[in-house]
Short mmCIF file of C-alpha atoms in Angstrom, two decimals:
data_model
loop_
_atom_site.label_atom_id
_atom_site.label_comp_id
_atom_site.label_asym_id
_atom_site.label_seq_id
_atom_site.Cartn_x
_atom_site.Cartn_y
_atom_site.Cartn_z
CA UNK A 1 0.00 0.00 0.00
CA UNK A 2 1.65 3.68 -0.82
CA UNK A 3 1.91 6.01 2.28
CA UNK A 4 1.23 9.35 1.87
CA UNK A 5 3.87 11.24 2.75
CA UNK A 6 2.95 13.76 5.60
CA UNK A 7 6.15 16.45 5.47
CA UNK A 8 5.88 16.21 2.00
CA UNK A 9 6.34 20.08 0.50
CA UNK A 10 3.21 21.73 -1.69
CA UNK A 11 4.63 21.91 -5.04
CA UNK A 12 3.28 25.56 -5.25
CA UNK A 13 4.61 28.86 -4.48
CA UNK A 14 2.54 31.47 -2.66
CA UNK A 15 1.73 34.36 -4.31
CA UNK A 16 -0.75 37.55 -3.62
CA UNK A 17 -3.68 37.82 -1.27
CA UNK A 18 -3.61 33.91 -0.59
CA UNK A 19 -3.47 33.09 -4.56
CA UNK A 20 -1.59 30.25 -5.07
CA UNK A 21 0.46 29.98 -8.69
CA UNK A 22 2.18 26.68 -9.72
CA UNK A 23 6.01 26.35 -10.23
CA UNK A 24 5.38 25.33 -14.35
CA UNK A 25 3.33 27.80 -14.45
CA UNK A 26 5.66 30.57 -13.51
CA UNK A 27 8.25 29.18 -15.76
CA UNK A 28 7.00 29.15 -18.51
CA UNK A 29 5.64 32.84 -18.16
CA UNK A 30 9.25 33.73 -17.57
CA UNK A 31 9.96 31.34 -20.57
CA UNK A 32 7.04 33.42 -22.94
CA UNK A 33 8.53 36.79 -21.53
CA UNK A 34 11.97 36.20 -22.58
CA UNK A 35 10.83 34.79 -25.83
CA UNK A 36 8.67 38.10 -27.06
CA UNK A 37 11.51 40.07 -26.11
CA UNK A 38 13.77 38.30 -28.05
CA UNK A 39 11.25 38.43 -31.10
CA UNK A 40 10.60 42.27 -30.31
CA UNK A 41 14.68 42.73 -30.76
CA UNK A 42 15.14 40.63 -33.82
CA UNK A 43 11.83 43.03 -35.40
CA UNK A 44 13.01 46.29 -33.62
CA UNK A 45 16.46 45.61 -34.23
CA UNK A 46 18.25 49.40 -34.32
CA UNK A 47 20.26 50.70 -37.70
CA UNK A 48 23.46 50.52 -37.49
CA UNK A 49 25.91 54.05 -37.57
CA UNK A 50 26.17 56.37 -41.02
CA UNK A 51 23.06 56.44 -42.05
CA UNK A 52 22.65 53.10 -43.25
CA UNK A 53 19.58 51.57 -45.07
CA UNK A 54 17.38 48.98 -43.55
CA UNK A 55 16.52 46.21 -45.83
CA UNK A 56 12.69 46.08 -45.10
CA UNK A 57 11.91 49.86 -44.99
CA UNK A 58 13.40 50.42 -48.56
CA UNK A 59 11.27 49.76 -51.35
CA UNK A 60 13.88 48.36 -53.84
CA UNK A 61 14.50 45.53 -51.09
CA UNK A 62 11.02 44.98 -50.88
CA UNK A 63 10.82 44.80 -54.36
CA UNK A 64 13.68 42.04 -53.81
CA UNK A 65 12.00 39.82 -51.60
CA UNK A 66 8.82 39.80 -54.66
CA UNK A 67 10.54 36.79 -55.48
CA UNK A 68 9.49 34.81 -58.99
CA UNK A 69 8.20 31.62 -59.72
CA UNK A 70 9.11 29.51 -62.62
CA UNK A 71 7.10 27.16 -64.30
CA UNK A 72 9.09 24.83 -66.47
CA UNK A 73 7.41 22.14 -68.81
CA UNK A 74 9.45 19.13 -69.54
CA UNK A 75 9.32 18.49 -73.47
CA UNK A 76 8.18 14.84 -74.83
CA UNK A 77 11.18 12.47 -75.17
CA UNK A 78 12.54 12.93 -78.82
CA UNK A 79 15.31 10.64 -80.37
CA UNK A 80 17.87 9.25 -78.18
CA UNK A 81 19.50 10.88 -74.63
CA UNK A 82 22.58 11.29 -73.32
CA UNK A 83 24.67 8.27 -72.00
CA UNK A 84 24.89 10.60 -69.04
CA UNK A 85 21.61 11.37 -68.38
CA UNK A 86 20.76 7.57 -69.47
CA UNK A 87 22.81 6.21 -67.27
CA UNK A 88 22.14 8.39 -64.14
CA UNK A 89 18.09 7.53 -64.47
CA UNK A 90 17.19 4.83 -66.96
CA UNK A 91 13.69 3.59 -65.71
CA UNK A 92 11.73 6.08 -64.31
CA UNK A 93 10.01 9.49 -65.99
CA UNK A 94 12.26 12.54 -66.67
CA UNK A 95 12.63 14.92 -64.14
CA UNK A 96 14.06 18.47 -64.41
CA UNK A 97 17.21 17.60 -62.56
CA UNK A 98 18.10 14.94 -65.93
CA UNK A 99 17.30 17.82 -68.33
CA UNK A 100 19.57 19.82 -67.25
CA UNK A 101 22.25 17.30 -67.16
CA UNK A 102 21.56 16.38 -70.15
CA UNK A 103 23.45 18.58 -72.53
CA UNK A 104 21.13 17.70 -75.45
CA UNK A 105 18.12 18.36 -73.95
CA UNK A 106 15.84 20.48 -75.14
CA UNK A 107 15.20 22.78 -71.89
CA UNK A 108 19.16 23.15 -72.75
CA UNK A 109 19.07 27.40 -73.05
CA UNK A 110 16.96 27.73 -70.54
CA UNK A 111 19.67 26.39 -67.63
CA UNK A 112 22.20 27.70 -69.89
CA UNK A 113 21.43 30.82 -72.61
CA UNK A 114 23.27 31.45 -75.44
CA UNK A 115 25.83 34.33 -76.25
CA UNK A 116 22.89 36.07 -77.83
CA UNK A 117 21.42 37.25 -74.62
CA UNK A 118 24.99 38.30 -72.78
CA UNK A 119 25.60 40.57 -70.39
CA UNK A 120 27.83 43.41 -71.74
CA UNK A 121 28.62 45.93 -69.17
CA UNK A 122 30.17 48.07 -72.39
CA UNK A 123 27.25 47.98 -74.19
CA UNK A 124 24.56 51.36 -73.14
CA UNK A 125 21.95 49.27 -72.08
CA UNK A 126 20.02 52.26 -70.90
CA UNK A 127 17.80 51.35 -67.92
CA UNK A 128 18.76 47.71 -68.19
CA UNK A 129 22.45 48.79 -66.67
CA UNK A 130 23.38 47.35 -63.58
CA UNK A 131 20.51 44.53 -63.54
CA UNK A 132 22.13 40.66 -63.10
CA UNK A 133 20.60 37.88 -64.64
CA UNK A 134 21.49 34.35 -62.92
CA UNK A 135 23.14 31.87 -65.49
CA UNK A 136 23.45 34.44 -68.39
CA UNK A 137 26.76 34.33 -69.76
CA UNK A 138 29.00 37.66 -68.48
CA UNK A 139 30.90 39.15 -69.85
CA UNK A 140 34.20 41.36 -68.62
CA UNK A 141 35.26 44.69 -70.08
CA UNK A 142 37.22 43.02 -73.08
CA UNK A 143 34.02 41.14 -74.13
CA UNK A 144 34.51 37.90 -73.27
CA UNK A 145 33.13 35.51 -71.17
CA UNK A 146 34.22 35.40 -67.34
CA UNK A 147 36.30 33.13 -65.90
CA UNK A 148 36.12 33.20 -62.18
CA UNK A 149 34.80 29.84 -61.02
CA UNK A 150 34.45 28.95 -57.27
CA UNK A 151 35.93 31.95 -56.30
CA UNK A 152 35.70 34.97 -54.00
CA UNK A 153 35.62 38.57 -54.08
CA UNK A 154 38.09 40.73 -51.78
CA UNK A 155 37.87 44.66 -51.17
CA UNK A 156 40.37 46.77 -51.22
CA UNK A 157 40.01 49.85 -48.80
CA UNK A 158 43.39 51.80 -50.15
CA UNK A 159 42.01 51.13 -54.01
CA UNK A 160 38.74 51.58 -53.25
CA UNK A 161 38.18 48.56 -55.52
CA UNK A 162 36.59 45.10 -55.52
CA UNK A 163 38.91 41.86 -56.83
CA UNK A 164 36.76 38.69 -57.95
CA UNK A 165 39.16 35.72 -58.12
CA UNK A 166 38.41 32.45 -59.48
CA UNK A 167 39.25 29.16 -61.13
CA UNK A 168 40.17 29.99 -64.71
CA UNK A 169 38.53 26.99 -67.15
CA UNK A 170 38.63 28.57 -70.48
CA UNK A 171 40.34 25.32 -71.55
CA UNK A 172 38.70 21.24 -72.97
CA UNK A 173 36.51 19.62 -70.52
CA UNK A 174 37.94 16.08 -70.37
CA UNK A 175 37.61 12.49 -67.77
CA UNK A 176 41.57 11.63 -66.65
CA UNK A 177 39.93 8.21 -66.68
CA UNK A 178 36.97 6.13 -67.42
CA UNK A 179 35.69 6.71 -64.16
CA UNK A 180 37.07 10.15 -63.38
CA UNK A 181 35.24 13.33 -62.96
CA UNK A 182 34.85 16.19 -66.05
CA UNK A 183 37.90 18.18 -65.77
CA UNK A 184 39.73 21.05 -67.16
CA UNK A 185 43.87 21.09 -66.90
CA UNK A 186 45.03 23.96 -64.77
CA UNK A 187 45.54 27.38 -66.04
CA UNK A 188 45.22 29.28 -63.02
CA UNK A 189 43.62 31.76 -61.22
CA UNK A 190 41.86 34.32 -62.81
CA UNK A 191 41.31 37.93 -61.32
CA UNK A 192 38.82 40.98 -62.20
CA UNK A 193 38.47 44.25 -60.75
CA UNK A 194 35.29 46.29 -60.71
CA UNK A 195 34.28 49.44 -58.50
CA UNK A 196 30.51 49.34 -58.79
CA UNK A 197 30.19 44.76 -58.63
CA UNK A 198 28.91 45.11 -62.23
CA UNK A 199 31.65 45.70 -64.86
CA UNK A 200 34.72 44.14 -64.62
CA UNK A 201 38.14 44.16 -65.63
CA UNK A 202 40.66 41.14 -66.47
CA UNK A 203 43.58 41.55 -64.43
CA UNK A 204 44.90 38.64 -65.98
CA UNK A 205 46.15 35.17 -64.41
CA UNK A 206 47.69 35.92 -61.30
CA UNK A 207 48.57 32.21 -60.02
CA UNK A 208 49.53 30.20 -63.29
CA UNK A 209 49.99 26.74 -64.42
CA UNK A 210 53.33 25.16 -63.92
CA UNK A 211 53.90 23.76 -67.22
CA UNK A 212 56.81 21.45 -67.11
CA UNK A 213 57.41 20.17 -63.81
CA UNK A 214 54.74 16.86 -63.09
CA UNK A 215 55.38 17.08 -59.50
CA UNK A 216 54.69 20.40 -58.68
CA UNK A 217 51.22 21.05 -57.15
CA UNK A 218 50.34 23.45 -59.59
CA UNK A 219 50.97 21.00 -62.81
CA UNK A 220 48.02 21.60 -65.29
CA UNK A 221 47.23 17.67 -64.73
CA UNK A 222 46.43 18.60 -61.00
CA UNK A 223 43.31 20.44 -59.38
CA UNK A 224 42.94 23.77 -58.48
CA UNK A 225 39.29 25.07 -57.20
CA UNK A 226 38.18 27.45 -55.06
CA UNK A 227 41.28 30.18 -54.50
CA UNK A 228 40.01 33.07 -51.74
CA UNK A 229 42.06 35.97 -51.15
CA UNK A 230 42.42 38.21 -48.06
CA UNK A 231 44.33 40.75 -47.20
CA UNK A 232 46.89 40.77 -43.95
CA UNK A 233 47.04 44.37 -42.28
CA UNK A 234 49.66 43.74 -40.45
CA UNK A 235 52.68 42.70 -42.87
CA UNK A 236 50.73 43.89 -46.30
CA UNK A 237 50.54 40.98 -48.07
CA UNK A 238 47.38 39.56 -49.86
CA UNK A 239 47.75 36.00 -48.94
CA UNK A 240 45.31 33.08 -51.50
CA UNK A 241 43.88 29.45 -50.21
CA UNK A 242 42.91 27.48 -52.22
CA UNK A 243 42.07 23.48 -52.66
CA UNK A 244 44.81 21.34 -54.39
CA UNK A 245 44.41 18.20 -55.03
CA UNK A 246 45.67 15.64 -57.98
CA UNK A 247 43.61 14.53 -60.77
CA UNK A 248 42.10 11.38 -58.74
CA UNK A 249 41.09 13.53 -55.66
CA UNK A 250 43.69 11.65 -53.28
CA UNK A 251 46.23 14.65 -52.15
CA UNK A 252 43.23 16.30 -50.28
CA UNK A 253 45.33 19.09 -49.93
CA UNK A 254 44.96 23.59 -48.96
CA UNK A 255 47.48 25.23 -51.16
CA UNK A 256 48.72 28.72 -49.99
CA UNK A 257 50.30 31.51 -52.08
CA UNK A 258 50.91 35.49 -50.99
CA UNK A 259 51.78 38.62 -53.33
CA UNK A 260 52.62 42.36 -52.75
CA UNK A 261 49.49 43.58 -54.84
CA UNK A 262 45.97 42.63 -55.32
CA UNK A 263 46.56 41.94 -59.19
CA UNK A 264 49.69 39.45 -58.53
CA UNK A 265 51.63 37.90 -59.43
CA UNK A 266 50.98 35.52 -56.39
CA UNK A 267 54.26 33.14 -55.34
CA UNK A 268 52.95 29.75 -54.91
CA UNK A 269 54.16 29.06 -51.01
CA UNK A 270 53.70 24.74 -50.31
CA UNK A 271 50.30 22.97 -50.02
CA UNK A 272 49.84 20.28 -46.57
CA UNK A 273 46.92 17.78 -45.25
CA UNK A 274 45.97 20.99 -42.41
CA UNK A 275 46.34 19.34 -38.80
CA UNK A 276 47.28 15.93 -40.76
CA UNK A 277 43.06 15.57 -42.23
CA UNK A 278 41.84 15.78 -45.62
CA UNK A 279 40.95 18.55 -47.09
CA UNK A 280 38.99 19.49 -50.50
CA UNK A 281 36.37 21.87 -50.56
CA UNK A 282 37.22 24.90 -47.95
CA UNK A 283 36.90 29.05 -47.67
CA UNK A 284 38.52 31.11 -45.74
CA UNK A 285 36.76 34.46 -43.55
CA UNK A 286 38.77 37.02 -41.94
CA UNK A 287 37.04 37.93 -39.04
CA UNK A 288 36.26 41.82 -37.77
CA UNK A 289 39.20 41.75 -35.07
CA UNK A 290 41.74 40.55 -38.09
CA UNK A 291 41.69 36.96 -37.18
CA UNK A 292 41.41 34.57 -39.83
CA UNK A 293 40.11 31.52 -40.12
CA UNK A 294 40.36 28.18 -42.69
CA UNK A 295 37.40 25.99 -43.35
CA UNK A 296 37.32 23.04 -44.96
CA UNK A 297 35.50 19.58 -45.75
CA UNK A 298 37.55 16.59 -44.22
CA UNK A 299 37.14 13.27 -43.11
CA UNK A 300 35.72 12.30 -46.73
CA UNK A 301 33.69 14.96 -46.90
CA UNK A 302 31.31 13.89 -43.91
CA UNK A 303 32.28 16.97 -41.62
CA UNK A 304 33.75 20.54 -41.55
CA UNK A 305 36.90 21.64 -39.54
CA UNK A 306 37.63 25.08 -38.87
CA UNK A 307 41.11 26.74 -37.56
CA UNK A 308 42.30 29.80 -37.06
CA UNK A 309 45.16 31.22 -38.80
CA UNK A 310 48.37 32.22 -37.66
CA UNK A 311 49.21 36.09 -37.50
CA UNK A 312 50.68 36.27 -41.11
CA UNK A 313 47.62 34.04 -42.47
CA UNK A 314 50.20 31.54 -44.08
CA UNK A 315 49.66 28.43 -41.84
CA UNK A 316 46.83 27.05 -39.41
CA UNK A 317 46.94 27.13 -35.87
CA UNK A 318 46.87 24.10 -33.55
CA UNK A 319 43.57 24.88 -32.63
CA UNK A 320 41.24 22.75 -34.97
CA UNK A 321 37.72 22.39 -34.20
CA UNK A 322 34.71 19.89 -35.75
CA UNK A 323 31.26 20.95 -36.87
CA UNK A 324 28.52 19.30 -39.06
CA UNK A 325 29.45 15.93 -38.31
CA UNK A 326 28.35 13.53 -39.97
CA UNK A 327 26.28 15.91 -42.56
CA UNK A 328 28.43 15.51 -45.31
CA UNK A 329 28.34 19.31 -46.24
CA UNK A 330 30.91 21.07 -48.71
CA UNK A 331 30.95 24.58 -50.79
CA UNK A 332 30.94 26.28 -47.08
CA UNK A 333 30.64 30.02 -47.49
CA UNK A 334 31.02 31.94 -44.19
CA UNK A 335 29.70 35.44 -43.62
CA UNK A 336 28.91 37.30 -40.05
CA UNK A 337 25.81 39.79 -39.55
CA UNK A 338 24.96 41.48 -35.66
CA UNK A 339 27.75 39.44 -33.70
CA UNK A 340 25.98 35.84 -35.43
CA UNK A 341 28.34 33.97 -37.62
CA UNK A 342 26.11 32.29 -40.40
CA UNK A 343 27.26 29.97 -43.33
CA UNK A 344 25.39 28.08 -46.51
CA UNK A 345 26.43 24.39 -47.35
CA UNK A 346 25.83 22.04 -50.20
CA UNK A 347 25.09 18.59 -50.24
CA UNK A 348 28.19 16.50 -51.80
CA UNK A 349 26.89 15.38 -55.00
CA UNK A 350 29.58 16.11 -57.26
CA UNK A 351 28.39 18.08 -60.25
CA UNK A 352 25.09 17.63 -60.11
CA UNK A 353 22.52 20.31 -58.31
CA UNK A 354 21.37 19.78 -54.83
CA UNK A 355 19.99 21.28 -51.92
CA UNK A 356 21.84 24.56 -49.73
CA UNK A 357 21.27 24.55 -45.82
CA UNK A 358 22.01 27.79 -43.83
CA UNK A 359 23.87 27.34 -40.80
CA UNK A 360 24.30 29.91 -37.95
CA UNK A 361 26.92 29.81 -34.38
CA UNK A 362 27.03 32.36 -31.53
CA UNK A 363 31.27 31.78 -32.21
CA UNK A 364 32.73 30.87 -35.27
CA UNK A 365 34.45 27.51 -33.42
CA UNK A 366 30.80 26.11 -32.89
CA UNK A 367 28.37 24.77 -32.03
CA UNK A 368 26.79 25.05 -35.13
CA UNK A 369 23.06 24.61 -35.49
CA UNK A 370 21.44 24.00 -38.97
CA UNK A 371 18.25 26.15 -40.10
CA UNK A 372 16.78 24.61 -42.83
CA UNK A 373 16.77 25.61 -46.85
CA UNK A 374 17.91 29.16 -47.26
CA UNK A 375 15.95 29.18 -50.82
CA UNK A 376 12.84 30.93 -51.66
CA UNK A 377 10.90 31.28 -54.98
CA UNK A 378 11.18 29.49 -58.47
CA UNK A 379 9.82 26.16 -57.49
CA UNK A 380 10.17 23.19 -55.53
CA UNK A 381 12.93 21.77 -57.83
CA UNK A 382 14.81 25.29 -57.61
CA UNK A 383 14.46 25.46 -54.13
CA UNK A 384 16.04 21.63 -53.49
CA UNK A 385 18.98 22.33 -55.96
CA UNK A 386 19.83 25.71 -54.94
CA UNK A 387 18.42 27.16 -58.20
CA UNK A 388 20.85 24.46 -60.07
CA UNK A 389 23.90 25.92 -58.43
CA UNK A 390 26.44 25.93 -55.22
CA UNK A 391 27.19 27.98 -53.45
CA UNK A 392 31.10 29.89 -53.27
CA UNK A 393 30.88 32.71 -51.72
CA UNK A 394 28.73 35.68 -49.72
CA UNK A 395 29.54 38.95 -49.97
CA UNK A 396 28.22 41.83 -47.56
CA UNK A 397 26.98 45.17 -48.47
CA UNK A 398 28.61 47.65 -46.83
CA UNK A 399 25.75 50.88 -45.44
CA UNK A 400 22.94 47.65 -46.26
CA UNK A 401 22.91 45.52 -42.71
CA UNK A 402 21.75 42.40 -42.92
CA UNK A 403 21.88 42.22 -47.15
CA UNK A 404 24.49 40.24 -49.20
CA UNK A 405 25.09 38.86 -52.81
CA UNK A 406 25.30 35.34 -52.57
CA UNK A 407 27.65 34.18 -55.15
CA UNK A 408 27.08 30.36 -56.61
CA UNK A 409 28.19 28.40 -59.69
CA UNK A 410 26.15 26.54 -62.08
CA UNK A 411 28.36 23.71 -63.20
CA UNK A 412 28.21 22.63 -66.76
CA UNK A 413 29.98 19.28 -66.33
CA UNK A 414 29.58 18.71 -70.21
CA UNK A 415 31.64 22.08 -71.09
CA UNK A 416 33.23 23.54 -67.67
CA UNK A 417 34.54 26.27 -69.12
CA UNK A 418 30.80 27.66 -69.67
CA UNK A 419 29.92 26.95 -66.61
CA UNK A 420 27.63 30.05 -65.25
CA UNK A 421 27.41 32.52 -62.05
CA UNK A 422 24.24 32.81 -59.86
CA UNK A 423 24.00 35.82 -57.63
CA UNK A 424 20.83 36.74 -55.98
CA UNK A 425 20.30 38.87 -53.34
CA UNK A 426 20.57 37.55 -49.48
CA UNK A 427 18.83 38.70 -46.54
CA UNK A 428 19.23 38.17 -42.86
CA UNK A 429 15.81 38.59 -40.45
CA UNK A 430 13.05 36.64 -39.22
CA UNK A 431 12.44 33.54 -37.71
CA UNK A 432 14.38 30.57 -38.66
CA UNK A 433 12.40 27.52 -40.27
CA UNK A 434 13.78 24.77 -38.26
CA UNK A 435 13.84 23.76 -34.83
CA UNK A 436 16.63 23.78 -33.08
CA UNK A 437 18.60 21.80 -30.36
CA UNK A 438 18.78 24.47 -27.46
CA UNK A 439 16.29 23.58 -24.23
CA UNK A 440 13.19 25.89 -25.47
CA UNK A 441 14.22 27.11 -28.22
CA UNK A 442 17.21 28.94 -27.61
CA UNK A 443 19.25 30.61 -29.15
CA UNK A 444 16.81 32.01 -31.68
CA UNK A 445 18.88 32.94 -34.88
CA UNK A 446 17.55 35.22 -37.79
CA UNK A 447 16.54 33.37 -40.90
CA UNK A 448 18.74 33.28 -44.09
CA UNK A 449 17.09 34.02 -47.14
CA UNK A 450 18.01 33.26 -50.48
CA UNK A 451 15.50 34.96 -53.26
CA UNK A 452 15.23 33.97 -56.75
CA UNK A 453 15.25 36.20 -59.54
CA UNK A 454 15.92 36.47 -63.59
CA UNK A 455 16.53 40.03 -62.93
CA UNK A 456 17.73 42.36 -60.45
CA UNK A 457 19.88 44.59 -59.07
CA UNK A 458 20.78 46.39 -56.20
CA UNK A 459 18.83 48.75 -54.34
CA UNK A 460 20.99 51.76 -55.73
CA UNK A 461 23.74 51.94 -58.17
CA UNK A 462 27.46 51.12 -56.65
CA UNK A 463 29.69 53.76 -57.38
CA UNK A 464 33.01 55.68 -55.78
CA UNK A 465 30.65 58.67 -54.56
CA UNK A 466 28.44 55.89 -52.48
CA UNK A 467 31.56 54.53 -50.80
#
């Protein structure tokens, strides 16, 4: 038989005038209290200094966020496919993702359009200046095509300038072996300078090919991708990470190479395994109090690691730190908003499309929670492949808190070389889609938003005066 136990405490507290109020009760009201404050700070949330714009009272963002919707009908089957696209799906209905691998399919110019509708920053395009349009070929200030692949953009403060560096793959797309992945040999990395993110300049190949010597890292049999480029305050030198690798993916290697100017040439330094792990795709973020930091996809690809740098940014600390384990997560591009560090992924599925997640951490060593799909608008399909792209890099707007460019490739495995640029516009507010792991809730970050478009452009036009 159960005794009741006689000394046994009432699990209530006394409040006024002989009320009585239970303990849940009153913790959760503190619970509700703390959470409508924290909403009524992420909505109230004060400009920052210089008269800066805030994304949802100007109409031009709100004009962004309109975002479109696409409506894309797959054509009947007609004549044979691909051995690609044959091979990938053979016995089940077409889906969107196979036409656009497909490089005879029919929806072909609508992933990728011809040179006929090319952006030409030369050309007086009247009021259709300044407007990007995702996967259009662009073209730089000679008139040809772009060639800035998986790269980054840097700004320069003393040259009031912007510097977009990337993989350079005007060159045959080719398989090293039967089973190998679409390739271009190494040429190097390709810079372009611009002053308002719309026209740009070819500053030439600043890291090139080794030509000769088969054991150097930067033989044009080996692998180049995704060269970033900060700058070092403290001994002047703009110092490049990139990913180097050989042409079966086994070196797994950061490469690191430093220059005097912006515009190189760059002197190709060594390339190591950083704190003895893999490493393939990786960015690196220098961080408001000149700390930088290396990120990178290890451990086959099934988790991040992230390190700072040492004071001259050529070499890693010892302090090495895991995140996303187990997610297998590459393409990581870091960017930091109101003291929250935030980052979008991809999914590792080679060349192929597939679907971003936005990340955010109260410090940039973790933990890192995951929100959900940063992608709004087009359609389902756009929204789970990232609007057929991956992402590289985001890039902040300086006098716009909380609004980026997020910078993205969409690969053309058939032709690499014409593989495309996505930028849309990025925004940071609201709540985030996805539960998280914190005891009720907590922390609650800002959402990352992603919004498709055919055309935009930025709320006003970037010059030198606006700086």
């Amino acid at each position: 038989m159960r005794m009741r136990n006689k000394y046994r405490k009432p699990t209530t507290l006394r409040c006024n005038a002989g009320t009585r109020c239970s303990l849940p009760v009153v913790v959760w009201s503190l619970v509700g209290c703390l959470l409508m404050l924290h909403l009524y700070s992420l909505v109230h949330h004060k400009d920052g200094q210089g008269g800066e714009i805030r994304m949802g009272h100007h109409p031009l963002f709100r004009e962004l966020e309109e975002v479109e919707e696409e409506n894309i009908q797959i054509p009947p089957l007609k004549g044979k496919r691909s051995p690609r696209a044959s091979k990938r799906r053979p016995k089940r209905t077409t889906s969107l993702i196979d036409e656009f691998l497909d490089e005879s399919s029919q929806l072909r110019h609508i992933f990728f359009p011809d040179m006929k509708t090319a952006i030409d920053p030369m050309k007086d395009a009247g009021n259709e200046s300044f407007y990007y349009y995702p996967a259009k070929i662009w073209l730089d200030t000679d008139g040809h095509p772009i060639q800035a692949h998986g790269g980054g953009i840097l700004y320069d403060d003393t040259l009031r300038k912007y510097y977009w560096y990337g993989e350079y793959k005007d060159g045959p797309t080719y398989h090293a072996h039967k089973k190998g992945a679409a390739r271009v040999d190494i040429i190097g990395v390709g810079c372009y300078s611009s002053k308002d993110l719309w026209t740009w300049k070819n500053e030439g190949i600043v890291l090139a090919a080794e030509e000769t010597d088969e054991t150097h890292d930067l033989h044009k049999s080996k692998v180049l991708e995704r060269p970033k480029v900060i700058y070092n305050d403290k001994t002047g030198k703009y110092v490049m990470w990139m990913h180097i690798d050989d042409a079966n993916y086994t070196k797994a290697s950061v490469g690191v190479a430093v220059s005097n100017s912006p515009t190189g040439p760059f002197d190709y330094l060594y390339s190591k395994r950083p704190h003895g792990f893999d490493s393939r795709d990786m960015t690196i973020f220098k961080d408001g109090d000149g700390v930088a930091y290396l990120l990178y996809s290890s451990e086959d690809n099934s988790e991040l690691h992230i390190s700072p740098l040492n004071q001259d940014y050529l070499d890693v600390t010892n302090v090495m730190r895991r995140i996303l384990v187990g997610q297998h997560r590459e393409a990581p591009a870091l960017f930091k908003y109101s003291g929250t560090y935030y980052m979008i992924t991809s999914g590792c599925t080679g060349w192929a499309p597939n679907e971003a997640l936005a990340h955010a951490a109260e410090s940039i060593l973790g933990p890192w929670e995951t929100m959900g799909n940063p992608c709004i608008g087009g359609n389902k399909v756009f929204r789970h492949t990232t609007f057929f792209a991956q992402s590289t890099y985001v890039l902040p707007l300086p006098g716009l808190p909380g609004s980026f460019i997020f910078m993205a490739d969409r690969w053309n495995p058939a032709d690499l070389r014409d593989s495309r640029y996505v930028w849309l516009p990025l925004t940071v507010g609201g709540a985030a889609d996805r539960p998280l792991d914190y005891n009720f809730g907590f922390p609650l970050w800002s959402r990352v938003s992603i919004y498709w478009h055919k055309r935009w452009r930025l709320p006003y036009i970037w010059s030198e005066k606006k700086r």
